[in-house]
Amino acid sequence: MSVPRSRVLDLMKVQSRIFGTIYNPQGLRTGNKVLRQRLKGPQVAAYYPRRTVTIKDLQKVFWKKFELETWDDDEEDRLDALAVTKQRGKGAPKKKRTKEESKKFAGKKKKQAAVEAGKDSSF
């Protein structure tokens, strides 16, 4: 004994209205499985600790309002270490200011690589 399709669809419509589900007679993918899941944002946000006030934040506030100088030991240590490495010749190279300066040194590496490649193949 088979039941007509229209009767089954009517039953599905009433069932979806009663139980608060979506009526989907073709069985298409709607994404409800993903939308029903709990949101992950609050859990991810709670995982990381809250941001605390740093010395740099205080320096910005006090310098703007009262023009007071503050002392940051870590920053001073960093600057001292940079000065020492620069005196030893291990510091960062100077930045090129113009296009001519940057072009002046751009081709040297390519020329050296070509010369070295030529030397290697001449065995």
PDB file of C-alpha atoms in Angstrom:
ATOM      1  CA  MET A   1       0.000   0.000   0.000  1.00  0.00           C
ATOM      2  CA  SER A   2       1.746   3.154  -1.191  1.00  0.00           C
ATOM      3  CA  VAL A   3       0.956   6.673  -0.073  1.00  0.00           C
ATOM      4  CA  PRO A   4       0.712   9.424  -2.693  1.00  0.00           C
ATOM      5  CA  ARG A   5       3.661  11.864  -2.792  1.00  0.00           C
ATOM      6  CA  SER A   6       1.460  14.932  -2.261  1.00  0.00           C
ATOM      7  CA  ARG A   7       0.183  13.445   0.997  1.00  0.00           C
ATOM      8  CA  VAL A   8       3.767  12.823   2.204  1.00  0.00           C
ATOM      9  CA  LEU A   9       4.759  16.403   1.306  1.00  0.00           C
ATOM     10  CA  ASP A  10       1.745  17.781   3.191  1.00  0.00           C
ATOM     11  CA  LEU A  11       2.732  15.679   6.188  1.00  0.00           C
ATOM     12  CA  MET A  12       6.332  16.988   5.986  1.00  0.00           C
ATOM     13  CA  LYS A  13       5.020  20.573   5.832  1.00  0.00           C
ATOM     14  CA  VAL A  14       2.906  20.117   8.960  1.00  0.00           C
ATOM     15  CA  GLN A  15       5.771  18.313  10.712  1.00  0.00           C
ATOM     16  CA  SER A  16       8.201  21.164   9.978  1.00  0.00           C
ATOM     17  CA  ARG A  17       5.682  23.726  11.260  1.00  0.00           C
ATOM     18  CA  ILE A  18       5.124  21.777  14.502  1.00  0.00           C
ATOM     19  CA  PHE A  19       8.766  21.050  15.298  1.00  0.00           C
ATOM     20  CA  GLY A  20      10.187  24.350  14.004  1.00  0.00           C
ATOM     21  CA  THR A  21      12.345  22.832  11.297  1.00  0.00           C
ATOM     22  CA  ILE A  22      12.770  23.949   7.700  1.00  0.00           C
ATOM     23  CA  TYR A  23      10.569  22.491   4.996  1.00  0.00           C
ATOM     24  CA  ASN A  24      12.904  21.188   2.307  1.00  0.00           C
ATOM     25  CA  PRO A  25      11.090  18.707   0.024  1.00  0.00           C
ATOM     26  CA  GLN A  26      13.882  18.521  -2.590  1.00  0.00           C
ATOM     27  CA  GLY A  27      16.528  17.771   0.051  1.00  0.00           C
ATOM     28  CA  LEU A  28      18.803  20.602  -1.066  1.00  0.00           C
ATOM     29  CA  ARG A  29      21.849  21.626   0.940  1.00  0.00           C
ATOM     30  CA  THR A  30      20.875  24.676   2.995  1.00  0.00           C
ATOM     31  CA  GLY A  31      23.760  25.105   5.445  1.00  0.00           C
ATOM     32  CA  ASN A  32      21.562  24.737   8.525  1.00  0.00           C
ATOM     33  CA  LYS A  33      23.994  22.276  10.082  1.00  0.00           C
ATOM     34  CA  VAL A  34      26.651  24.985  10.170  1.00  0.00           C
ATOM     35  CA  LEU A  35      24.255  27.723  11.249  1.00  0.00           C
ATOM     36  CA  ARG A  36      22.935  25.655  14.182  1.00  0.00           C
ATOM     37  CA  GLN A  37      26.397  25.258  15.697  1.00  0.00           C
ATOM     38  CA  ARG A  38      27.422  27.447  18.600  1.00  0.00           C
ATOM     39  CA  LEU A  39      29.519  30.487  17.806  1.00  0.00           C
ATOM     40  CA  LYS A  40      33.253  30.111  18.435  1.00  0.00           C
ATOM     41  CA  GLY A  41      34.144  33.800  18.704  1.00  0.00           C
ATOM     42  CA  PRO A  42      33.641  34.231  22.469  1.00  0.00           C
ATOM     43  CA  GLN A  43      35.673  31.085  23.237  1.00  0.00           C
ATOM     44  CA  VAL A  44      38.537  32.173  21.000  1.00  0.00           C
ATOM     45  CA  ALA A  45      38.505  35.680  22.468  1.00  0.00           C
ATOM     46  CA  ALA A  46      38.531  34.284  26.012  1.00  0.00           C
ATOM     47  CA  TYR A  47      41.555  32.108  25.211  1.00  0.00           C
ATOM     48  CA  TYR A  48      43.905  35.062  24.851  1.00  0.00           C
ATOM     49  CA  PRO A  49      44.625  37.189  27.935  1.00  0.00           C
ATOM     50  CA  ARG A  50      43.396  40.755  28.027  1.00  0.00           C
ATOM     51  CA  ARG A  51      45.836  43.409  26.890  1.00  0.00           C
ATOM     52  CA  THR A  52      47.521  45.200  29.779  1.00  0.00           C
ATOM     53  CA  VAL A  53      48.948  48.690  29.904  1.00  0.00           C
ATOM     54  CA  THR A  54      52.597  48.902  28.852  1.00  0.00           C
ATOM     55  CA  ILE A  55      55.243  51.515  29.496  1.00  0.00           C
ATOM     56  CA  LYS A  56      54.951  52.735  25.910  1.00  0.00           C
ATOM     57  CA  ASP A  57      51.221  53.375  26.407  1.00  0.00           C
ATOM     58  CA  LEU A  58      51.957  55.421  29.521  1.00  0.00           C
ATOM     59  CA  GLN A  59      54.688  57.338  27.727  1.00  0.00           C
ATOM     60  CA  LYS A  60      52.312  58.319  24.951  1.00  0.00           C
ATOM     61  CA  VAL A  61      49.649  59.529  27.375  1.00  0.00           C
ATOM     62  CA  PHE A  62      51.951  61.473  29.684  1.00  0.00           C
ATOM     63  CA  TRP A  63      53.967  63.044  26.880  1.00  0.00           C
ATOM     64  CA  LYS A  64      50.833  64.303  25.122  1.00  0.00           C
ATOM     65  CA  LYS A  65      49.173  65.697  28.237  1.00  0.00           C
ATOM     66  CA  PHE A  66      51.978  66.866  30.494  1.00  0.00           C
ATOM     67  CA  GLU A  67      55.123  66.693  28.334  1.00  0.00           C
ATOM     68  CA  LEU A  68      56.795  64.487  30.939  1.00  0.00           C
ATOM     69  CA  GLU A  69      59.686  62.274  29.966  1.00  0.00           C
ATOM     70  CA  THR A  70      59.547  58.689  31.160  1.00  0.00           C
ATOM     71  CA  TRP A  71      62.217  56.025  31.398  1.00  0.00           C
ATOM     72  CA  ASP A  72      61.943  52.628  29.725  1.00  0.00           C
ATOM     73  CA  ASP A  73      64.775  50.328  30.828  1.00  0.00           C
ATOM     74  CA  ASP A  74      64.130  47.737  28.129  1.00  0.00           C
ATOM     75  CA  GLU A  75      64.215  50.349  25.380  1.00  0.00           C
ATOM     76  CA  GLU A  76      67.417  51.863  26.761  1.00  0.00           C
ATOM     77  CA  ASP A  77      69.055  48.419  26.879  1.00  0.00           C
ATOM     78  CA  ARG A  78      68.011  47.794  23.295  1.00  0.00           C
ATOM     79  CA  LEU A  79      69.453  51.116  22.124  1.00  0.00           C
ATOM     80  CA  ASP A  80      72.711  50.463  23.998  1.00  0.00           C
ATOM     81  CA  ALA A  81      73.040  47.034  22.377  1.00  0.00           C
ATOM     82  CA  LEU A  82      72.444  48.574  18.947  1.00  0.00           C
ATOM     83  CA  ALA A  83      75.130  51.191  19.593  1.00  0.00           C
ATOM     84  CA  VAL A  84      77.636  48.512  20.615  1.00  0.00           C
ATOM     85  CA  THR A  85      76.964  46.391  17.530  1.00  0.00           C
ATOM     86  CA  LYS A  86      77.202  49.443  15.297  1.00  0.00           C
ATOM     87  CA  GLN A  87      80.603  50.350  16.796  1.00  0.00           C
ATOM     88  CA  ARG A  88      81.819  46.818  16.062  1.00  0.00           C
ATOM     89  CA  GLY A  89      80.641  47.182  12.468  1.00  0.00           C
ATOM     90  CA  LYS A  90      77.851  44.610  12.854  1.00  0.00           C
ATOM     91  CA  GLY A  91      74.932  47.042  12.690  1.00  0.00           C
ATOM     92  CA  ALA A  92      72.287  47.359  10.014  1.00  0.00           C
ATOM     93  CA  PRO A  93      73.457  48.837   6.717  1.00  0.00           C
ATOM     94  CA  LYS A  94      72.537  52.410   5.810  1.00  0.00           C
ATOM     95  CA  LYS A  95      69.424  52.831   3.725  1.00  0.00           C
ATOM     96  CA  LYS A  96      69.753  54.188   0.216  1.00  0.00           C
ATOM     97  CA  ARG A  97      68.216  57.654  -0.108  1.00  0.00           C
ATOM     98  CA  THR A  98      67.990  58.030  -3.875  1.00  0.00           C
ATOM     99  CA  LYS A  99      67.378  55.792  -6.872  1.00  0.00           C
ATOM    100  CA  GLU A 100      70.923  56.305  -8.109  1.00  0.00           C
ATOM    101  CA  GLU A 101      72.402  54.967  -4.869  1.00  0.00           C
ATOM    102  CA  SER A 102      70.204  51.884  -4.961  1.00  0.00           C
ATOM    103  CA  LYS A 103      70.931  51.253  -8.668  1.00  0.00           C
ATOM    104  CA  LYS A 104      74.632  51.696  -8.072  1.00  0.00           C
ATOM    105  CA  PHE A 105      74.816  48.522  -5.975  1.00  0.00           C
ATOM    106  CA  ALA A 106      71.963  46.564  -7.571  1.00  0.00           C
ATOM    107  CA  GLY A 107      73.948  45.125 -10.466  1.00  0.00           C
ATOM    108  CA  LYS A 108      77.022  44.025  -8.508  1.00  0.00           C
ATOM    109  CA  LYS A 109      75.494  40.802  -7.198  1.00  0.00           C
ATOM    110  CA  LYS A 110      74.293  39.772 -10.651  1.00  0.00           C
ATOM    111  CA  LYS A 111      77.692  40.492 -12.185  1.00  0.00           C
ATOM    112  CA  GLN A 112      79.486  38.563  -9.435  1.00  0.00           C
ATOM    113  CA  ALA A 113      77.139  35.597  -9.871  1.00  0.00           C
ATOM    114  CA  ALA A 114      77.743  35.600 -13.615  1.00  0.00           C
ATOM    115  CA  VAL A 115      81.506  35.756 -13.130  1.00  0.00           C
ATOM    116  CA  GLU A 116      81.416  32.923 -10.577  1.00  0.00           C
ATOM    117  CA  ALA A 117      79.202  30.840 -12.876  1.00  0.00           C
ATOM    118  CA  GLY A 118      81.671  31.436 -15.694  1.00  0.00           C
ATOM    119  CA  LYS A 119      84.577  30.329 -13.515  1.00  0.00           C
ATOM    120  CA  ASP A 120      82.772  27.150 -12.447  1.00  0.00           C
ATOM    121  CA  SER A 121      81.992  26.082 -16.019  1.00  0.00           C
ATOM    122  CA  SER A 122      85.573  26.633 -17.256  1.00  0.00           C
ATOM    123  CA  PHE A 123      87.013  23.552 -15.512  1.00  0.00           C
TER     124      PHE A 123
END
